PDB file of C-alpha atoms in Angstrom:
ATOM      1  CA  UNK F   1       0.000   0.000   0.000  1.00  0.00           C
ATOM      2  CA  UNK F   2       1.026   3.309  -1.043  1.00  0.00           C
ATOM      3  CA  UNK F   3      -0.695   4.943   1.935  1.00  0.00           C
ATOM      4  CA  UNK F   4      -0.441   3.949   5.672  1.00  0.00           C
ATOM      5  CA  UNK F   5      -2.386   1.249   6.499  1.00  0.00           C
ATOM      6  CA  UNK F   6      -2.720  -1.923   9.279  1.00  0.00           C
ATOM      7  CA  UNK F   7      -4.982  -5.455   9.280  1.00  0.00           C
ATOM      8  CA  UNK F   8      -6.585  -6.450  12.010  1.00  0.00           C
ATOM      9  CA  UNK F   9      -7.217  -9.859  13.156  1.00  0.00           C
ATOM     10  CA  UNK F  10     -10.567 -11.877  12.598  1.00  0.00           C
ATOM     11  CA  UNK F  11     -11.341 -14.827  14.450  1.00  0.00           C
ATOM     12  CA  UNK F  12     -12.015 -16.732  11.064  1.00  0.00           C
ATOM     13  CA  UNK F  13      -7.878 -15.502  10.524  1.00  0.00           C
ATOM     14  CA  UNK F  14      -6.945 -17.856  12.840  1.00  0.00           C
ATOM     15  CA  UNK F  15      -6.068 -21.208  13.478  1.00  0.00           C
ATOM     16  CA  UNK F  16      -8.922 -23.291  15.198  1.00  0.00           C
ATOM     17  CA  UNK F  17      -8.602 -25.792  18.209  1.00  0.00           C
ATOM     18  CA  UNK F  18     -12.366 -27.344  18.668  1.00  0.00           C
ATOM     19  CA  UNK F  19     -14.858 -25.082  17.691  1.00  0.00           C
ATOM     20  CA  UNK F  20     -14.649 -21.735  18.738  1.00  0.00           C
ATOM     21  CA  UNK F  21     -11.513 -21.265  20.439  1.00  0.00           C
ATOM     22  CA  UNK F  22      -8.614 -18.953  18.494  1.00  0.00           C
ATOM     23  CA  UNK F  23      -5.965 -20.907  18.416  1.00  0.00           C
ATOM     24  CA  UNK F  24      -2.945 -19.648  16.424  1.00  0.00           C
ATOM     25  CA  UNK F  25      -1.474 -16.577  14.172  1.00  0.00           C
ATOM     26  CA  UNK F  26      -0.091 -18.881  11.241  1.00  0.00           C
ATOM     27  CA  UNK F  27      -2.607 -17.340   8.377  1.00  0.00           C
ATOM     28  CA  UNK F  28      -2.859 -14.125   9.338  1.00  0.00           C
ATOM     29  CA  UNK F  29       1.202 -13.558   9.942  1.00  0.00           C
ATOM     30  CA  UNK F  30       1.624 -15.380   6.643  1.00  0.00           C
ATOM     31  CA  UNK F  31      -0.422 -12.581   4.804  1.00  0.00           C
ATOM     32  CA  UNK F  32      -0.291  -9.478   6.751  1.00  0.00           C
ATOM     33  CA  UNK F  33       2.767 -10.346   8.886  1.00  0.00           C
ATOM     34  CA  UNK F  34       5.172  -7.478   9.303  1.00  0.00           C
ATOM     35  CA  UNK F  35       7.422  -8.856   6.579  1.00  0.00           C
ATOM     36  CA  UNK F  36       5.004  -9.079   4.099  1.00  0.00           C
ATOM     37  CA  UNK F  37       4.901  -7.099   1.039  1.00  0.00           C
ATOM     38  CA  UNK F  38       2.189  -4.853   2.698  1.00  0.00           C
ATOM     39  CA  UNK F  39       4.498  -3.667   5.350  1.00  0.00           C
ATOM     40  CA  UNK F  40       7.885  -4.702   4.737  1.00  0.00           C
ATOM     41  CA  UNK F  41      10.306  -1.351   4.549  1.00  0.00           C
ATOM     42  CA  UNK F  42       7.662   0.928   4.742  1.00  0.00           C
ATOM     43  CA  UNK F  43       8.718   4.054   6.094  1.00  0.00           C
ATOM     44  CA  UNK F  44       5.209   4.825   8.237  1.00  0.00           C
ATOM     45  CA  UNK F  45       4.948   1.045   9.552  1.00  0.00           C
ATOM     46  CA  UNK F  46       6.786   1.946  12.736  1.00  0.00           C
ATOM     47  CA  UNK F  47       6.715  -1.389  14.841  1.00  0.00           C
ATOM     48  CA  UNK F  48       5.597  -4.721  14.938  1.00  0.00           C
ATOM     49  CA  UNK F  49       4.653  -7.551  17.953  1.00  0.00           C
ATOM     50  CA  UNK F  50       4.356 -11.026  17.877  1.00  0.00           C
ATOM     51  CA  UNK F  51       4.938 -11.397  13.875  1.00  0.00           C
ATOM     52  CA  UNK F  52       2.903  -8.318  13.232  1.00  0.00           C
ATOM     53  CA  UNK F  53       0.119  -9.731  15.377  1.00  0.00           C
ATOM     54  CA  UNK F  54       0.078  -5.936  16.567  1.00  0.00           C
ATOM     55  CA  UNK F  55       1.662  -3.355  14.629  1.00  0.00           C
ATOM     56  CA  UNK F  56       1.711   0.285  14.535  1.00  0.00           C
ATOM     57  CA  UNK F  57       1.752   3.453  11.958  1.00  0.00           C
ATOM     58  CA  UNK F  58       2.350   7.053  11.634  1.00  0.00           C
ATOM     59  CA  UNK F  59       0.475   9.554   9.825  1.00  0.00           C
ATOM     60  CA  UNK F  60       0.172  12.926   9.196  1.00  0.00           C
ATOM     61  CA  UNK F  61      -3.435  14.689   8.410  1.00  0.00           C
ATOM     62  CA  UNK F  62      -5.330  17.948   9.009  1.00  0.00           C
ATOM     63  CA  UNK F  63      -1.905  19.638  10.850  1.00  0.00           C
ATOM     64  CA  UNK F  64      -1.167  16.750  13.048  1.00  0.00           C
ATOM     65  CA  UNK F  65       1.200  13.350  13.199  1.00  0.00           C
ATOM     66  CA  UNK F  66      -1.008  10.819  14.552  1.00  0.00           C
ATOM     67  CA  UNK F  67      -0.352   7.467  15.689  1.00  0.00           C
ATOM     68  CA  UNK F  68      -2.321   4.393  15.335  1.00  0.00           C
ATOM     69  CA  UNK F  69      -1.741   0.813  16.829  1.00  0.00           C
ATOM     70  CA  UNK F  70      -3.724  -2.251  15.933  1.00  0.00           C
ATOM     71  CA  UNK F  71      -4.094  -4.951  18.927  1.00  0.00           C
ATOM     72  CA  UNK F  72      -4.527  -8.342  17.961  1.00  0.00           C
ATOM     73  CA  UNK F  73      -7.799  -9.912  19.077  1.00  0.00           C
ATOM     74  CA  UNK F  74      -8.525 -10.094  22.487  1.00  0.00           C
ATOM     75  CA  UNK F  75      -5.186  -9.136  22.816  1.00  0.00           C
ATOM     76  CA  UNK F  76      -3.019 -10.190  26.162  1.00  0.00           C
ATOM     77  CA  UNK F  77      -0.467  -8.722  28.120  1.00  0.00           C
ATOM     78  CA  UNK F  78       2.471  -8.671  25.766  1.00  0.00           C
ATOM     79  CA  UNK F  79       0.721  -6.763  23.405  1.00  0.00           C
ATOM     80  CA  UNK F  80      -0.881  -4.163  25.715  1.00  0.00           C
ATOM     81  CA  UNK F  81       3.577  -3.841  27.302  1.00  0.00           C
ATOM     82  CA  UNK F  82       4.214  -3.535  23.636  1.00  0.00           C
ATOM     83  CA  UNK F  83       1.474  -0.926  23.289  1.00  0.00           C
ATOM     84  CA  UNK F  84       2.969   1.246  25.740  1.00  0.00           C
ATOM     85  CA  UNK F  85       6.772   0.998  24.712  1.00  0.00           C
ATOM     86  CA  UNK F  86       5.154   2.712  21.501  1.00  0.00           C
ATOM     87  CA  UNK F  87       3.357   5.522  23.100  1.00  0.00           C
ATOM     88  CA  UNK F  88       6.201   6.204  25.120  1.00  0.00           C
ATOM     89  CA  UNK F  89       8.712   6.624  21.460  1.00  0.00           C
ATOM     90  CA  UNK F  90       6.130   8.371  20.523  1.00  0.00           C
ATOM     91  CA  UNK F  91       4.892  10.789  23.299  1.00  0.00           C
ATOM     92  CA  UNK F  92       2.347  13.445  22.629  1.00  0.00           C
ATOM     93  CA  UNK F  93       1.148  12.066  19.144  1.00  0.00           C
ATOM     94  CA  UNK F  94      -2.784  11.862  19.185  1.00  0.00           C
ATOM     95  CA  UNK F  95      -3.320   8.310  19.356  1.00  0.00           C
ATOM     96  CA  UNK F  96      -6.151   5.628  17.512  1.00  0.00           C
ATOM     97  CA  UNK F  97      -6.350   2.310  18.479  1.00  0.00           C
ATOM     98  CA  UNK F  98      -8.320  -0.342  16.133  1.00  0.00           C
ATOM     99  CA  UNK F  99      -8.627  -3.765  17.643  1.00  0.00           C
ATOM    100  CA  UNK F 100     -11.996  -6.588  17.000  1.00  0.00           C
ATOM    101  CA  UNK F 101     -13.784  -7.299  19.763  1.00  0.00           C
ATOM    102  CA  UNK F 102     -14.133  -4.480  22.125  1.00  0.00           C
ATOM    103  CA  UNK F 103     -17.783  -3.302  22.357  1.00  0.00           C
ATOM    104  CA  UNK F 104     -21.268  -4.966  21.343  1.00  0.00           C
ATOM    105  CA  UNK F 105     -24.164  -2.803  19.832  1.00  0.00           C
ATOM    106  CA  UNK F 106     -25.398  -1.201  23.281  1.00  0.00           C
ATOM    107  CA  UNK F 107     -21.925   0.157  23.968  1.00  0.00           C
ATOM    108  CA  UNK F 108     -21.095  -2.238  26.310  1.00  0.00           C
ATOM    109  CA  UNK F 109     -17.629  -3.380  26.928  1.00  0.00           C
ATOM    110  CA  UNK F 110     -18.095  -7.025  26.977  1.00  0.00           C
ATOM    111  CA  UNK F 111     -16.835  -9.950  24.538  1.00  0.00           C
ATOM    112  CA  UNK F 112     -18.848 -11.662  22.172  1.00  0.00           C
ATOM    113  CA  UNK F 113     -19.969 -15.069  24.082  1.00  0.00           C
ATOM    114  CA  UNK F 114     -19.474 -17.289  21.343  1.00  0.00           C
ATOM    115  CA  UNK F 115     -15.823 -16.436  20.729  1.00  0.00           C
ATOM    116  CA  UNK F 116     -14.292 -14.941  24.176  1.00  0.00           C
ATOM    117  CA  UNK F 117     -10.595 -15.600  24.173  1.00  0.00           C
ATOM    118  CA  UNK F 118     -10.446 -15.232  28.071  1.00  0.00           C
ATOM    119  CA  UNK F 119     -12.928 -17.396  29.461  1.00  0.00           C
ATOM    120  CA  UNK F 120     -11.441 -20.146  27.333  1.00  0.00           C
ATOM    121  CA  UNK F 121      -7.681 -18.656  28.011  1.00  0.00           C
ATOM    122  CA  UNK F 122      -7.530 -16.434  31.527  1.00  0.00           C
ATOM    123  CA  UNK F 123      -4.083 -15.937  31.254  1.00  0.00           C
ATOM    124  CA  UNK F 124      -3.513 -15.518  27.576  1.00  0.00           C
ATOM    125  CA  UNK F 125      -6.333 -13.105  26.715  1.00  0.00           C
ATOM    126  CA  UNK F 126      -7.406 -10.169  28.106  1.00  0.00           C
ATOM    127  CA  UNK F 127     -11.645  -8.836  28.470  1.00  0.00           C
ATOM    128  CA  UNK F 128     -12.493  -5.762  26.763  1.00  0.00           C
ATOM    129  CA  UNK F 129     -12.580  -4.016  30.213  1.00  0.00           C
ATOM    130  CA  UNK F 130      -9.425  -5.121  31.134  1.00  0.00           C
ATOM    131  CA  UNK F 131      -7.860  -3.909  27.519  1.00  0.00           C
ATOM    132  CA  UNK F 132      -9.704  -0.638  28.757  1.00  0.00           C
ATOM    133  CA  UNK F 133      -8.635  -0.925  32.087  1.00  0.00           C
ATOM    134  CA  UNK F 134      -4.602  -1.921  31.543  1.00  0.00           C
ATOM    135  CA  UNK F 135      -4.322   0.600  28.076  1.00  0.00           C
ATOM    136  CA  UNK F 136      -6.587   2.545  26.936  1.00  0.00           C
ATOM    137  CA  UNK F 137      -7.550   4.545  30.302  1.00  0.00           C
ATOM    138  CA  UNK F 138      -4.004   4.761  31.343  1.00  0.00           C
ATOM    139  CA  UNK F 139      -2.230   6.483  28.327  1.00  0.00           C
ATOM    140  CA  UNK F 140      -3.735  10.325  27.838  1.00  0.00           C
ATOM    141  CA  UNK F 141      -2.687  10.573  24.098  1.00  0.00           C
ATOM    142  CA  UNK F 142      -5.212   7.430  23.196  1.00  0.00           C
ATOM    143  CA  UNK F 143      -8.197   9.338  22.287  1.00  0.00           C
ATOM    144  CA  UNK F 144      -9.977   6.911  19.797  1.00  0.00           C
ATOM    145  CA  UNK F 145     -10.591   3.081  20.102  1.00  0.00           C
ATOM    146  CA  UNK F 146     -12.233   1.512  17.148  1.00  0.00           C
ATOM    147  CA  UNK F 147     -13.622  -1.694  16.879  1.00  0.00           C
ATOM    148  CA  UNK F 148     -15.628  -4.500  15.167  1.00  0.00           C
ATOM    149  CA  UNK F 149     -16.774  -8.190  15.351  1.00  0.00           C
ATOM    150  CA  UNK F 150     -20.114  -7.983  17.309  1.00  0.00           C
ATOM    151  CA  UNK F 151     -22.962  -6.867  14.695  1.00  0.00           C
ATOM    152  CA  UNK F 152     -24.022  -3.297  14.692  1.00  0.00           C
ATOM    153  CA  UNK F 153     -22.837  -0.196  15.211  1.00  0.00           C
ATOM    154  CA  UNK F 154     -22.569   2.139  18.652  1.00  0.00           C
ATOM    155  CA  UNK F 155     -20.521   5.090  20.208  1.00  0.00           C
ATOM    156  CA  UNK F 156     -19.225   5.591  23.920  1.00  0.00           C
ATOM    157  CA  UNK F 157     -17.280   8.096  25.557  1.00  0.00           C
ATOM    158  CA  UNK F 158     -15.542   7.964  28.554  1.00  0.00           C
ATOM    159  CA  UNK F 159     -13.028   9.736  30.466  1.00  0.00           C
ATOM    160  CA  UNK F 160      -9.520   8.326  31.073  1.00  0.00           C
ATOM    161  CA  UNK F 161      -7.646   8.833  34.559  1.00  0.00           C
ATOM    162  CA  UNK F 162      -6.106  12.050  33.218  1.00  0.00           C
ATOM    163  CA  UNK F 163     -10.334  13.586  33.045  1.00  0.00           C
ATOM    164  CA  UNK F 164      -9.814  13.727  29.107  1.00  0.00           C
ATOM    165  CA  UNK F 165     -12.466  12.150  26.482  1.00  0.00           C
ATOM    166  CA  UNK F 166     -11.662   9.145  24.424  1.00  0.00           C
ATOM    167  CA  UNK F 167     -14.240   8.291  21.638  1.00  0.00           C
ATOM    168  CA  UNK F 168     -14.955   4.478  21.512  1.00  0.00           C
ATOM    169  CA  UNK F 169     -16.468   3.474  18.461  1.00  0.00           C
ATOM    170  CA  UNK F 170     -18.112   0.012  16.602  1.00  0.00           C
ATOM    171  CA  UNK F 171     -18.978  -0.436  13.113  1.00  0.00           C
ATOM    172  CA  UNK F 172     -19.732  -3.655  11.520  1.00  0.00           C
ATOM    173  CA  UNK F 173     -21.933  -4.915   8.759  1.00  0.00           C
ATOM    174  CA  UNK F 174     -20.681  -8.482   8.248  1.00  0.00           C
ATOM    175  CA  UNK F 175     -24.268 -10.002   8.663  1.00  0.00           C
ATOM    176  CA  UNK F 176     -26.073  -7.933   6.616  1.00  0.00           C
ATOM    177  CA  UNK F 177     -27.846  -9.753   3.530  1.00  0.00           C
ATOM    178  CA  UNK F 178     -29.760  -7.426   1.429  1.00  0.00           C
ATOM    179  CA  UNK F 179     -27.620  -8.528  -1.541  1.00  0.00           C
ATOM    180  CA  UNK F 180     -28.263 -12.136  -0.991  1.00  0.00           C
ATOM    181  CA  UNK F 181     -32.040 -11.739  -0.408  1.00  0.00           C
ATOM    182  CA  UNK F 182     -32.295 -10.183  -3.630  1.00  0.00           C
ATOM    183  CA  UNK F 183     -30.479 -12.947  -5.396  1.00  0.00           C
ATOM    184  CA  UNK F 184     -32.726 -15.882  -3.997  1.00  0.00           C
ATOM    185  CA  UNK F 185     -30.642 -16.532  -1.154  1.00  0.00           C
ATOM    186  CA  UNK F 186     -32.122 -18.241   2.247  1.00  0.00           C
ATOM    187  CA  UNK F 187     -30.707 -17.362   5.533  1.00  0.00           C
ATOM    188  CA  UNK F 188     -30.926 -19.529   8.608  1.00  0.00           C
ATOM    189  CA  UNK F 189     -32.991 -19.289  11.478  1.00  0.00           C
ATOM    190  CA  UNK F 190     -34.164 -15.790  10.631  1.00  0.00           C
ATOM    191  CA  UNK F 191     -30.873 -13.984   9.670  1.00  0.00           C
ATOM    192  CA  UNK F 192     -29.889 -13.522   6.116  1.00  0.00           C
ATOM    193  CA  UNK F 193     -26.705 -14.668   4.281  1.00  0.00           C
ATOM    194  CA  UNK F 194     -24.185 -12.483   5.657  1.00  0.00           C
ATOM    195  CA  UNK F 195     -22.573 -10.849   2.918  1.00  0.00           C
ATOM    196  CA  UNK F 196     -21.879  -7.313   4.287  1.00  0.00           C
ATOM    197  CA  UNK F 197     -24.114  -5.581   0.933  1.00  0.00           C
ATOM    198  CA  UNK F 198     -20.700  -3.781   0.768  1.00  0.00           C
ATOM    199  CA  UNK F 199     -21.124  -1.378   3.768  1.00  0.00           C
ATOM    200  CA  UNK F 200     -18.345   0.381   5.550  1.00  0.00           C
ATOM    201  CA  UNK F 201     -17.685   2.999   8.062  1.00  0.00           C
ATOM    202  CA  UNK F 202     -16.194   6.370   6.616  1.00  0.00           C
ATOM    203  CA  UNK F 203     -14.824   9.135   9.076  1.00  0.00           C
ATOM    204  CA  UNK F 204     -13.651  12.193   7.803  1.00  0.00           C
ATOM    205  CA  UNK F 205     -11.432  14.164  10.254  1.00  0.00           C
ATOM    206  CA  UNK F 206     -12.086  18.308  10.044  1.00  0.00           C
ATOM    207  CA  UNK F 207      -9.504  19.897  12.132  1.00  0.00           C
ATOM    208  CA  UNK F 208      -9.600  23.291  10.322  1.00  0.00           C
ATOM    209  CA  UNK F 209     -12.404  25.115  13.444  1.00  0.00           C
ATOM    210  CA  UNK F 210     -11.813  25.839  16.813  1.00  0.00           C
ATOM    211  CA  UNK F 211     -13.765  22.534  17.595  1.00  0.00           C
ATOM    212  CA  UNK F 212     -12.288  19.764  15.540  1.00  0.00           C
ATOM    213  CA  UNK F 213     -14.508  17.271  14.641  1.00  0.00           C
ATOM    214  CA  UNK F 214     -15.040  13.764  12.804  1.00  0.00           C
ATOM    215  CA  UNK F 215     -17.790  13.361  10.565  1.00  0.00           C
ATOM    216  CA  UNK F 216     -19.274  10.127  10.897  1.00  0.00           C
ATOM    217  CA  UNK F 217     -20.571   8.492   7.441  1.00  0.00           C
ATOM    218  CA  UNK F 218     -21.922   4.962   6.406  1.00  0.00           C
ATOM    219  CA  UNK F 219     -21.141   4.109   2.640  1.00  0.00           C
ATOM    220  CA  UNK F 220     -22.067   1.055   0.094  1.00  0.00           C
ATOM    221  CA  UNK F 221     -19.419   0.269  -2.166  1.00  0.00           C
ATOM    222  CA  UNK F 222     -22.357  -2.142  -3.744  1.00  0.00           C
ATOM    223  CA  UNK F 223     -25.327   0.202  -3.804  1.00  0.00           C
ATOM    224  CA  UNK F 224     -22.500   2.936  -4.140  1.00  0.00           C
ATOM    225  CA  UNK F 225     -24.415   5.342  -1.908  1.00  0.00           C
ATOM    226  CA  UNK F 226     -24.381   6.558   1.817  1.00  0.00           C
ATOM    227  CA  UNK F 227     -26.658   4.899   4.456  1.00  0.00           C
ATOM    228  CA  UNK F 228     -28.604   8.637   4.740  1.00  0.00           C
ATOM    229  CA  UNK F 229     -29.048   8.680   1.028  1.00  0.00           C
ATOM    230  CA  UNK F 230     -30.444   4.766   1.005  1.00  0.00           C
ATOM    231  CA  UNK F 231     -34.664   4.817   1.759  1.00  0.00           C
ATOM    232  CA  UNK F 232     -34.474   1.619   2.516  1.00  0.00           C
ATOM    233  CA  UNK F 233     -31.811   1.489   4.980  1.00  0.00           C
ATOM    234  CA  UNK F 234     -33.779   1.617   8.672  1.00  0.00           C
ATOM    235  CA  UNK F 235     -36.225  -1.551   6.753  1.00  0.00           C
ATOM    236  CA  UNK F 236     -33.276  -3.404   5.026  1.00  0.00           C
ATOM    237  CA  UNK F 237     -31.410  -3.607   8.662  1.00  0.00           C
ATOM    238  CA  UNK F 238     -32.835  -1.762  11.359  1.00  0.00           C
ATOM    239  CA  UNK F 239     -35.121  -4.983  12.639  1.00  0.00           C
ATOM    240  CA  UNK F 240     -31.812  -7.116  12.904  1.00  0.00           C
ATOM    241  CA  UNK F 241     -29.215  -4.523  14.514  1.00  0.00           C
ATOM    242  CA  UNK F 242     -31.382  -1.911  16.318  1.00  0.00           C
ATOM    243  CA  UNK F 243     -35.268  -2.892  16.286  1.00  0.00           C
ATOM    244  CA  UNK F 244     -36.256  -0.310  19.074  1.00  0.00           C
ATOM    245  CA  UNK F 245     -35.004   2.578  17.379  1.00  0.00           C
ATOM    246  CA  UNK F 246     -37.110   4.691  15.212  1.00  0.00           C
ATOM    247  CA  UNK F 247     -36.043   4.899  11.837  1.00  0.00           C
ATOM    248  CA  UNK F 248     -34.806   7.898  11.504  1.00  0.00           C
ATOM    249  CA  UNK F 249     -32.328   7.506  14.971  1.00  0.00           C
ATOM    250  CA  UNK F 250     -31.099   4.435  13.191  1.00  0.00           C
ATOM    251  CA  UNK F 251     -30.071   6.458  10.623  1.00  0.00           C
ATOM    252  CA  UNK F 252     -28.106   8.549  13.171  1.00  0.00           C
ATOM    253  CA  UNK F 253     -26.231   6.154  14.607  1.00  0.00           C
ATOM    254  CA  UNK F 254     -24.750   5.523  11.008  1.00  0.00           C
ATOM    255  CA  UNK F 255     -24.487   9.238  10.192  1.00  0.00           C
ATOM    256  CA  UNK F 256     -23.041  11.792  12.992  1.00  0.00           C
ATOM    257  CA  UNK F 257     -20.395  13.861  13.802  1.00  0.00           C
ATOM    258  CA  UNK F 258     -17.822  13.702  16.958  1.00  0.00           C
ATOM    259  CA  UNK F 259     -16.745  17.364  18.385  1.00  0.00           C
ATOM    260  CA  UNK F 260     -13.054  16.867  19.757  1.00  0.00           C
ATOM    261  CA  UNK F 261     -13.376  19.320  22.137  1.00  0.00           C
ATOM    262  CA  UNK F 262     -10.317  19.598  23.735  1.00  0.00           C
ATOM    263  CA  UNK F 263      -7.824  18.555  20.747  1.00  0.00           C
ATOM    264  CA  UNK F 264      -6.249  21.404  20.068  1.00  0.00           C
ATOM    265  CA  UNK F 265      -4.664  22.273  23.706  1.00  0.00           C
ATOM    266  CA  UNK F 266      -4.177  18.430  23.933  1.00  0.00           C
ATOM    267  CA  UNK F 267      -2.432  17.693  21.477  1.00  0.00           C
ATOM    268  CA  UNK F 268      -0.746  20.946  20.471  1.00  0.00           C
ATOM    269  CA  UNK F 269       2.810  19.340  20.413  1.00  0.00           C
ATOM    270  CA  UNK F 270       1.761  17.505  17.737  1.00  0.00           C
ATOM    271  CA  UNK F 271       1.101  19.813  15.313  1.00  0.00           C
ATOM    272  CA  UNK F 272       3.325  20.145  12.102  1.00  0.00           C
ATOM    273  CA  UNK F 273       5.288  23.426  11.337  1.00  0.00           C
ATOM    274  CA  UNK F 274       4.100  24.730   8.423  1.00  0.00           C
TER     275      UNK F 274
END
């Protein structure tokens, strides 16, 4: 890739013991691994754990260097020391980090039952609480978690020990089906064929006002249109992801904006020079 980038695990990336139970990084390192030809020498990819398990990048956009890191799933204790040996190279840079299963559709911070790395390994997985609890609260430049995995979409905000906001945030349309209904496809007990109808999450970051803030879109690359330009969006999904919601607030959780209030005195330092 020409422009900074990362891949995140999936539990269907990784080797299987029994059902259910992640059991090994062999696929994933062997196509996103940091020696790869998606990462290998590239000047923004600036660390790597566990064979590029976790890895990390630096960008520059709207005035700023930011940092991102991308935590393997349900990532344990190596990778949350590894975490923090990065932040610490790289103090002051406003910081994003992506993992997979972090939040479910209510905003809560709890794993997805069927797959939950630490009930099946306590002391080689860590809870989304405890990934809050060990990182993400404890390091004031993280301002932005993003996650998938669990089916839906939410936003959460909470303050970290230093009183600052960080901006947790879940997008995923994996088990939508809209596509596959169309085409004669039949879905099992109730849910459709999850094909994704080519939906993704698209944030644009603003940071020319005194209030920065991210707009907060929901494109098609199928139907090639945004969720608040699509009629037949709140019908299509909303009984599946959100079914108390009117339709039009189900349209807002897939189109909003974030204000960053304080981003500008936080993260002065990391503004370019011009």
């Amino acid at each position: 890739s020409k422009f900074p980038s990362a891949a995140k695990i999936d539990p269907k990336d990784l080797t299987t013991i029994g059902v259910l139970h992640p059991g090994g990084l062999s696929n994933f390192r062997a196509v996103f691994g940091e020696y790869t030809p998606f990462f290998k020498d590239k000047e923004w990819y600036v660390s790597a754990n566990d064979g590029g398990a976790d890895s990390a990048q630096v960008f520059e956009a709207g005035g700023y260097r930011f940092l991102h890191i991308g935590l393997q799933f349900d990532a344990p204790d190596t990778s949350l020391a590894w975490a923090a040996k990065v932040i610490a190279k790289y103090p002051g840079l406003p910081t994003i980090v992506s993992t997979h299963d972090y939040m479910d559709n209510d905003g809560e911070r709890v794993p997805n039952s069927l797959i939950d790395g630490h009930k099946a390994d306590p002391t080689g997985s860590n809870t989304p609480q405890m990934v809050w609890d060990k990182l993400l609260s404890q390091h004031d430049q993280i301002f932005m978690l993003l996650c998938g995995h669990q089916h839906g979409q939410a936003m959460r905000t909470d303050k970290n020990r230093f009183g600052n906001e960080v901006y947790q945030v879940l997008a995923d349309y994996q088990d939508r089906g809209q596509t596959a209904k169309d085409a004669g496809a039949k879905g099992m007990n109730g849910y459709p064929v999850g094909i994704g109808d080519g939906w993704m999450r698209l944030m644009e970051f603003d940071m020319t006002g005194k209030t920065p803030v991210i707009n907060v879109r929901t494109y098609s690359t199928h139907y090639e249109k945004h969720s608040t330009d699509t009629p037949q969006y709140a019908a299509w999904y909303k009984a599946q992801e959100k079914p108390k919601l009117s339709d039009e607030a189900f349209h807002r959780v897939d189109a909003y904006q974030i204000a960053l209030t304080d981003f500008h005195k936080r993260f002065k330092k990391a503004m370019k020079l011009p």
